[in-house]
PDB file of C-alpha atoms in Angstrom:
ATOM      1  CA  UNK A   1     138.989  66.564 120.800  1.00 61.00           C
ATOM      2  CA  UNK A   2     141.765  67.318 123.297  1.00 67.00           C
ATOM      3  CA  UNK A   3     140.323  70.365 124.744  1.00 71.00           C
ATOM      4  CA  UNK A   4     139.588  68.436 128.245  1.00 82.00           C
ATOM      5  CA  UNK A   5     143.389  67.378 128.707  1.00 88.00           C
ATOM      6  CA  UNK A   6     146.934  68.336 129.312  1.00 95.00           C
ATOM      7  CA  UNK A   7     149.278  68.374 126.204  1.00 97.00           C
ATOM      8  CA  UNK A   8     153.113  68.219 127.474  1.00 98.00           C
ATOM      9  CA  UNK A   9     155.342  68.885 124.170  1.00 98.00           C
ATOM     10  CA  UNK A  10     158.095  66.739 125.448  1.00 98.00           C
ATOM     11  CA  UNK A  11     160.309  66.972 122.112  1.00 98.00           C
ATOM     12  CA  UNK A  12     164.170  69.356 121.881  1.00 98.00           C
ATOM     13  CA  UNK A  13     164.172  71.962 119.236  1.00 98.00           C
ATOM     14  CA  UNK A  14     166.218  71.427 116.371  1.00 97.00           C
ATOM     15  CA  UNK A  15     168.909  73.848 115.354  1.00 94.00           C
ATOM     16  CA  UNK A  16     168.618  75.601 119.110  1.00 96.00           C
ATOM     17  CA  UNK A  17     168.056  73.016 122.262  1.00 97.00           C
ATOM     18  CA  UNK A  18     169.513  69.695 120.282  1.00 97.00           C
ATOM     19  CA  UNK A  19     172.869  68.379 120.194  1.00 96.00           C
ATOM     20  CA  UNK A  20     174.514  65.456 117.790  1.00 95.00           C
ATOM     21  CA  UNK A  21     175.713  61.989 119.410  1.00 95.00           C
ATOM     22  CA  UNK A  22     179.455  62.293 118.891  1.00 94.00           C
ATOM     23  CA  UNK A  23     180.541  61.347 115.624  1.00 94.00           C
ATOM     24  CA  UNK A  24     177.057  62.485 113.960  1.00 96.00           C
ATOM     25  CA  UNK A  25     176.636  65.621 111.719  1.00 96.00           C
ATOM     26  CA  UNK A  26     175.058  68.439 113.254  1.00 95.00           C
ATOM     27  CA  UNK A  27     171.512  69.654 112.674  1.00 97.00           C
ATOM     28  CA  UNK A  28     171.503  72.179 109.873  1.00 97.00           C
ATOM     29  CA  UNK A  29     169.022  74.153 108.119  1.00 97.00           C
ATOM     30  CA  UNK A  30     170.124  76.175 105.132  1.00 97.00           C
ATOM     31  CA  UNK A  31     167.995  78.383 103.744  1.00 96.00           C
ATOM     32  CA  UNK A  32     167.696  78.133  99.467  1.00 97.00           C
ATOM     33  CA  UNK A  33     165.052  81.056  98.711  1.00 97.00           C
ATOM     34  CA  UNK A  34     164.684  84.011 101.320  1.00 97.00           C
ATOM     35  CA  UNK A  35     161.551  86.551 101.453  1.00 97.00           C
ATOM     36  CA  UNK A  36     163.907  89.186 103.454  1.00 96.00           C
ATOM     37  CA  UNK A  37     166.091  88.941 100.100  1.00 96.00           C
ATOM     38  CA  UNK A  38     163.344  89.790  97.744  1.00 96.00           C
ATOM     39  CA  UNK A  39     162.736  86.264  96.935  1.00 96.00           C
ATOM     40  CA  UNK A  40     159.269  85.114  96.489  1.00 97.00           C
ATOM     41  CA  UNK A  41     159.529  82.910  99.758  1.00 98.00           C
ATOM     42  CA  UNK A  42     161.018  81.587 101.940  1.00 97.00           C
ATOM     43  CA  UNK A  43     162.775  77.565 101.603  1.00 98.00           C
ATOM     44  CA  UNK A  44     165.112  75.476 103.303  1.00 98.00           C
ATOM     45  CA  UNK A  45     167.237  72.572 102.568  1.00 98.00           C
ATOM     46  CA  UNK A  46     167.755  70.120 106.270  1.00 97.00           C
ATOM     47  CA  UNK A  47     170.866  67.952 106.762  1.00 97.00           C
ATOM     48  CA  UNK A  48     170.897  65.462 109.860  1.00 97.00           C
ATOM     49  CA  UNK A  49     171.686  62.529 111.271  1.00 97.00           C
ATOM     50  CA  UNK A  50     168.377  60.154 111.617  1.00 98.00           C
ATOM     51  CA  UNK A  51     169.368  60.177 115.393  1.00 98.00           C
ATOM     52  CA  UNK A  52     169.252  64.006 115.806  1.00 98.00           C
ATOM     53  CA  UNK A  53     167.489  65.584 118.424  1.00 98.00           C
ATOM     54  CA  UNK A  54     163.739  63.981 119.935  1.00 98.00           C
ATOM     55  CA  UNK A  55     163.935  60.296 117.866  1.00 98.00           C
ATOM     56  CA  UNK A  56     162.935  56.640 117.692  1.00 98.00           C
ATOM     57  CA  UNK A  57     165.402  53.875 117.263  1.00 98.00           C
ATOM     58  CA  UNK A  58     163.861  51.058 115.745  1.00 98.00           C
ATOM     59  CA  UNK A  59     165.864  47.092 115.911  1.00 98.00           C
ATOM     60  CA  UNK A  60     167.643  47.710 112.664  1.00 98.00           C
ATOM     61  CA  UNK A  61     169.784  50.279 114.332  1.00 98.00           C
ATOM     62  CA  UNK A  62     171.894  47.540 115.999  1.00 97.00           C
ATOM     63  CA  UNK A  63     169.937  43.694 114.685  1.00 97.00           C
ATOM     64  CA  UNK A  64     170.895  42.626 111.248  1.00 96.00           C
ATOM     65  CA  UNK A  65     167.589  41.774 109.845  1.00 96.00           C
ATOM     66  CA  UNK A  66     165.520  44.288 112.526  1.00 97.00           C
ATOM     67  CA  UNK A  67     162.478  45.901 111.824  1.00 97.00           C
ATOM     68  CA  UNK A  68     162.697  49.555 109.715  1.00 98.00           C
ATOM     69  CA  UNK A  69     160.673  52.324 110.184  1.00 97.00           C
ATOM     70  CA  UNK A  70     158.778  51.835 106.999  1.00 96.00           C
ATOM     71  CA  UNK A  71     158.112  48.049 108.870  1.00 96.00           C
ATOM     72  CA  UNK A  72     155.370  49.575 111.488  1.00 97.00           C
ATOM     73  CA  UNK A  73     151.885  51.337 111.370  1.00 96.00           C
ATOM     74  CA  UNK A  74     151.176  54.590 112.977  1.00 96.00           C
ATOM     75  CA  UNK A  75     149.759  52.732 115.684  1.00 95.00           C
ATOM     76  CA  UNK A  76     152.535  51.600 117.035  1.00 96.00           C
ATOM     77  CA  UNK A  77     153.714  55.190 118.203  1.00 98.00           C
ATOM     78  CA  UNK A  78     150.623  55.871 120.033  1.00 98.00           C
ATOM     79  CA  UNK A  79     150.557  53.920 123.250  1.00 97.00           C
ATOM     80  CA  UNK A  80     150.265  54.509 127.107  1.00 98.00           C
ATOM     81  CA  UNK A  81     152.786  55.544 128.386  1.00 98.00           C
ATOM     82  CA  UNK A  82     154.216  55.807 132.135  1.00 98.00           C
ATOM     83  CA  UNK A  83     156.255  58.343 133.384  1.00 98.00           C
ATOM     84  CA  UNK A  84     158.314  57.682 135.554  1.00 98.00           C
ATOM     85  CA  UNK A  85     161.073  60.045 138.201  1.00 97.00           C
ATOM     86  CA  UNK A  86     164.896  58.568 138.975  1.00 97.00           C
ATOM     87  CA  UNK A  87     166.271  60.612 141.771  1.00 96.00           C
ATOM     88  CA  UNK A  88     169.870  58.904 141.017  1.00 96.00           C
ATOM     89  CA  UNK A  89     172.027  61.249 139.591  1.00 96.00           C
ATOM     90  CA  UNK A  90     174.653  59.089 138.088  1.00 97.00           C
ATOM     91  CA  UNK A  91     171.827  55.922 136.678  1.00 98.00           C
ATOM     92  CA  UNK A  92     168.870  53.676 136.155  1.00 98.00           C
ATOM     93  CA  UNK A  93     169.197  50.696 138.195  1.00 97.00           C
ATOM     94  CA  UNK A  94     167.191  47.642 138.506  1.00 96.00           C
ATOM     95  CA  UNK A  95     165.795  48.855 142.138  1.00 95.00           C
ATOM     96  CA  UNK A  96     164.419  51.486 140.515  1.00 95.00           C
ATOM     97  CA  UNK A  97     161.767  49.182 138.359  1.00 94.00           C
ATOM     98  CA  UNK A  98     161.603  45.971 140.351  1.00 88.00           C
ATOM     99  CA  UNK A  99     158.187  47.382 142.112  1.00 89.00           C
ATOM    100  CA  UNK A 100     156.928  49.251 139.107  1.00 92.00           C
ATOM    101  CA  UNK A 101     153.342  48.964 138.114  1.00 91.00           C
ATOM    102  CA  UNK A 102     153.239  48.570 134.007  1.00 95.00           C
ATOM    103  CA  UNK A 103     151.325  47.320 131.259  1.00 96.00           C
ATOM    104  CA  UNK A 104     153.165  44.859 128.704  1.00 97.00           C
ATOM    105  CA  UNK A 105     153.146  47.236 125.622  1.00 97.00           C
ATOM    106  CA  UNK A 106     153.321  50.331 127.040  1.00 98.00           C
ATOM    107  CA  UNK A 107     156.143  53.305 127.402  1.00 98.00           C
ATOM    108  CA  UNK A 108     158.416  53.613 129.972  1.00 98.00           C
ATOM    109  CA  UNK A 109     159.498  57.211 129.869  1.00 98.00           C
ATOM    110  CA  UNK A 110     162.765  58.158 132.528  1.00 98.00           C
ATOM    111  CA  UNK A 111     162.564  61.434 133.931  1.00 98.00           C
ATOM    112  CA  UNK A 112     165.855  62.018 135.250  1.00 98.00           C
ATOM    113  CA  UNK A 113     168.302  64.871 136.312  1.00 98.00           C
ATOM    114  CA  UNK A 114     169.004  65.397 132.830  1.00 98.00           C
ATOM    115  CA  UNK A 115     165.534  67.167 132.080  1.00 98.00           C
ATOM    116  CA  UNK A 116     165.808  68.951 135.991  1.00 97.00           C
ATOM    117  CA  UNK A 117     169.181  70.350 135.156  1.00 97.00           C
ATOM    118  CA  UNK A 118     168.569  71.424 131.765  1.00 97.00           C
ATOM    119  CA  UNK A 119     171.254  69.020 130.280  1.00 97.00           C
ATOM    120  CA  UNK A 120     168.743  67.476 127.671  1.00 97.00           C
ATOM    121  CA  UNK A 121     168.246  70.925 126.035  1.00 97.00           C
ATOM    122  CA  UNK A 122     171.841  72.562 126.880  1.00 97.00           C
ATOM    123  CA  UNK A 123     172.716  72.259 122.989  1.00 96.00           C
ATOM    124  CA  UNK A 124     176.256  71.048 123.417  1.00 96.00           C
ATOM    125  CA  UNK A 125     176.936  67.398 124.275  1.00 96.00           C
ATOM    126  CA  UNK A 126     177.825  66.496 127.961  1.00 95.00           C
ATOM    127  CA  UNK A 127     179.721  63.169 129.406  1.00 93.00           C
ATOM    128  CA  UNK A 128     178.220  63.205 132.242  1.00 95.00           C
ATOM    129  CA  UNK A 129     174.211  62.113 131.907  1.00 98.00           C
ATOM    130  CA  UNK A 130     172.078  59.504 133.564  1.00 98.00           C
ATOM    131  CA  UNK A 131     171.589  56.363 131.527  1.00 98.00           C
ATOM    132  CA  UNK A 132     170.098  53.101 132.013  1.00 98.00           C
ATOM    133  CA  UNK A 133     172.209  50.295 132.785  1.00 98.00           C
ATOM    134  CA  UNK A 134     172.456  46.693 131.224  1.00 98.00           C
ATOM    135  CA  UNK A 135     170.853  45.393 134.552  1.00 98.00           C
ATOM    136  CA  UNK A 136     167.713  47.807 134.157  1.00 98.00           C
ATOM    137  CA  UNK A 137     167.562  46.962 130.806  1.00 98.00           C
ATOM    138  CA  UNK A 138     166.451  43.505 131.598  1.00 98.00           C
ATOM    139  CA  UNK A 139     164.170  44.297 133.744  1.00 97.00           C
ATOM    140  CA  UNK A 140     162.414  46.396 130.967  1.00 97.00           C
ATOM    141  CA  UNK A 141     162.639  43.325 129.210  1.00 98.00           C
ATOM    142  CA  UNK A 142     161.151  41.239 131.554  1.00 97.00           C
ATOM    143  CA  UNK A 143     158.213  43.741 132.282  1.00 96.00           C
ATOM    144  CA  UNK A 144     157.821  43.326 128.160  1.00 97.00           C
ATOM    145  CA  UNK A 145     157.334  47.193 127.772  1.00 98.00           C
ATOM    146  CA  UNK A 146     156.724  48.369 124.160  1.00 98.00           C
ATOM    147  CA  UNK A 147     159.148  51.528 124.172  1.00 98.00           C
ATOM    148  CA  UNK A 148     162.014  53.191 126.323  1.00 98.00           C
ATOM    149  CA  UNK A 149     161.746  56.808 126.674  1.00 98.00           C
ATOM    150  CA  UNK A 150     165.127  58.595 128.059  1.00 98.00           C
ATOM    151  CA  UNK A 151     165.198  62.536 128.189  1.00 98.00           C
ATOM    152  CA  UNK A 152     169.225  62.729 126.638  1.00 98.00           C
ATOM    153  CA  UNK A 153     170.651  62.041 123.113  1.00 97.00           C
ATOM    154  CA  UNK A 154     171.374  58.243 124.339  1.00 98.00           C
ATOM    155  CA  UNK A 155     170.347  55.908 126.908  1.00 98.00           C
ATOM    156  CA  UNK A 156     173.642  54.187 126.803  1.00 97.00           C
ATOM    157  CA  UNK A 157     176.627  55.046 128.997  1.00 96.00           C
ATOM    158  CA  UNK A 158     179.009  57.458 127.657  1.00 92.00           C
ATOM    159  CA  UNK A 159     181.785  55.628 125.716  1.00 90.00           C
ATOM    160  CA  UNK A 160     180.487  52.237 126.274  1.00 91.00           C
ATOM    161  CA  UNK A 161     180.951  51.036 122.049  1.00 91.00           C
ATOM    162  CA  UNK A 162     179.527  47.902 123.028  1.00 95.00           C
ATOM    163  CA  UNK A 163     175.770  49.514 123.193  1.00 97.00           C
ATOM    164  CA  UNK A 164     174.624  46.794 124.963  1.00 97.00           C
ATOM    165  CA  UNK A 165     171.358  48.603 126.404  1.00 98.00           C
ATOM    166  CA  UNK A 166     170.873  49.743 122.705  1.00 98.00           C
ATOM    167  CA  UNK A 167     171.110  45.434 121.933  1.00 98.00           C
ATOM    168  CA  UNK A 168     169.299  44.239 124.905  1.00 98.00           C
ATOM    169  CA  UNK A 169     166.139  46.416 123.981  1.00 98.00           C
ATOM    170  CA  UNK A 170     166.098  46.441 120.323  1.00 98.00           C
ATOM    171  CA  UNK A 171     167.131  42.746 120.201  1.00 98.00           C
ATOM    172  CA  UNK A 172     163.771  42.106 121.889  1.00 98.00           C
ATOM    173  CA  UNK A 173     161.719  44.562 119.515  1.00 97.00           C
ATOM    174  CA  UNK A 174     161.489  47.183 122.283  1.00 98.00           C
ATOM    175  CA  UNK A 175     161.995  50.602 120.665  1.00 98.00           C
ATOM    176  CA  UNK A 176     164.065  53.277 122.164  1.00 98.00           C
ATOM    177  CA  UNK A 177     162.765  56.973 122.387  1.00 98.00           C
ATOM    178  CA  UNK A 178     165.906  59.480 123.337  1.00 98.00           C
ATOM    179  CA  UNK A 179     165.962  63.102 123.315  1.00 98.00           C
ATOM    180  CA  UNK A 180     162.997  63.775 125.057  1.00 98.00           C
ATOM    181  CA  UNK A 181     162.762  66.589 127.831  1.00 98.00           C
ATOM    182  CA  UNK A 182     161.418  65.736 130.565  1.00 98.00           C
ATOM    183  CA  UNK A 183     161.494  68.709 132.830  1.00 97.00           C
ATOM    184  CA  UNK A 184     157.449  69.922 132.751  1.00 96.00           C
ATOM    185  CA  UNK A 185     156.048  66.527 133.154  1.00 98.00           C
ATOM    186  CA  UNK A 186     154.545  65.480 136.714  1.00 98.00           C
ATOM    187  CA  UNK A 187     155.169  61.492 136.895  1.00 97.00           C
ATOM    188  CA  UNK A 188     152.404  59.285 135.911  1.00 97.00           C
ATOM    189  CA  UNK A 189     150.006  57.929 133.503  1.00 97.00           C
ATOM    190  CA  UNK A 190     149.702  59.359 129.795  1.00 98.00           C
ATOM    191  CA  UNK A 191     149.249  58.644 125.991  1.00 98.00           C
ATOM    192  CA  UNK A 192     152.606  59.260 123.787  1.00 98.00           C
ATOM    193  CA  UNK A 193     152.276  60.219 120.360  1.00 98.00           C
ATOM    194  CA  UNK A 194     155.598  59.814 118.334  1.00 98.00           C
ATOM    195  CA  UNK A 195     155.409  59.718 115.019  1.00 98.00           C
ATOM    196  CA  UNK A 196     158.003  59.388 112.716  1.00 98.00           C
ATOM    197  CA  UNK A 197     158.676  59.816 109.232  1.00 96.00           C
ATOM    198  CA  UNK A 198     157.815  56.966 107.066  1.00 94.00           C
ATOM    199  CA  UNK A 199     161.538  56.127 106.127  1.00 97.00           C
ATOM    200  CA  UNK A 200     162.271  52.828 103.702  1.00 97.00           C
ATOM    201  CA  UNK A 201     164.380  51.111 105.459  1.00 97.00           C
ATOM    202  CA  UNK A 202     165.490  53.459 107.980  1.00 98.00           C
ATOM    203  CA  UNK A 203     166.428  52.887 111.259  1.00 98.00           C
ATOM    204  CA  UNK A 204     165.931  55.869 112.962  1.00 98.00           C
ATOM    205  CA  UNK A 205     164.011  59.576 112.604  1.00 98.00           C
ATOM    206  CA  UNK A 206     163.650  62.589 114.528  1.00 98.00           C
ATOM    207  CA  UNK A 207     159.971  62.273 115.642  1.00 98.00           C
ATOM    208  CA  UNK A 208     157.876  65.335 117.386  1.00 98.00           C
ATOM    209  CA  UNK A 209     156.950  63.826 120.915  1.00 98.00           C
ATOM    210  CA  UNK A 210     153.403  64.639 122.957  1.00 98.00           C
ATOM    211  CA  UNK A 211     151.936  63.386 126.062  1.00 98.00           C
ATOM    212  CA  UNK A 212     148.515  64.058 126.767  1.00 97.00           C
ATOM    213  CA  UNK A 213     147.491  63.966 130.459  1.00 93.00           C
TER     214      UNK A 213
END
């Protein structure tokens, strides 16, 4: 079915490439029956956060009363998607997406120095990261895309407990995709597939993210 087109895995690895938002447990895998120990295979018990690693925020994250996971079909984590490069090191600003050309519905994914310097996959959390502002926010509003793609652990600023990117978007049933790397992925036009689990009433779940060219 895909054998005509490019798959990009754009999602961290858990346990190795991903990192917790500060304040979050850690990824951990523990392992509760071992082959290697003469055990008749092998099984694991996971502990996360629902933000760890390559995830979806969904509106209940920040809105009281905001959609849940459990509150959307599969559908709605396959969409076009737009890829799209920052060459600002420090942010996403509105004069980066005044002039771009996007459907209302589909993904806006930011490839930024974070996938180029290997900061999205560096394991260990950094302050310094390229977000996207309040101001570019809007726009992403305005252009009424279905989904924000970032490739770090948060599109917010670092330290900024207002999380009013996180409001902006999800307050106007655009879901956020973070975690994502970037660093493979030629700008332009794809399909994302993101699926989460199927989580009653959650907010959030790691998801494992493709782009097909």
């Amino acid at each position: 079915m895909f054998s005509n087109r490019t798959i990009y895995d754009i999602s961290v690895i858990l346990g190795e490439e991903s990192f917790p938002f500060p304040g979050d447990p850690p990824f951990r895998k523990e392992m509760l029956l071992s082959i290697e120990n003469g055990e008749s295979c092998d099984a694991s018990a996971l502990s996360m956060s629902a933000h760890s690693g390559t995830h979806i925020d969904t509106p209940s994250h920040f809105i009281d009363g905001g959609r849940t996971l459990d509150n959307y079909s599969a559908r709605n984590f396959i969409l076009p998607a737009r890829v799209v490069a920052i060459e600002d090191k420090h942010s996403i600003k509105p004069g980066d997406l005044h002039d771009l050309d996007i459907e209302p519905g589909d993904a806006l994914l930011f490839k930024t120095d974070n996938s180029a310097t290997g900061r999205s996959i560096s394991g260990v959390f950094s302050e310094r990261f390229v977000y996207l502002t309040p101001e570019a926010a809007a726009i992403c509003v305005g252009k009424e895309v279905g989904m924000v793609g970032i490739d770090y652990i948060t599109i917010e600023a670092s330290g900024d407990e207002a999380f009013p990117v996180h409001r902006k978007l999800l307050g106007s049933g655009i879901l956020i995709l973070e975690g994502i790397n970037l660093k493979d992925v030629p700008p332009g036009r794809y399909t994302l597939i993101c699926l989460p689990l199927k989580i009653k009433g959650g907010e959030a779940s790691p998801v494992r993210a493709i782009l097909l060219g």
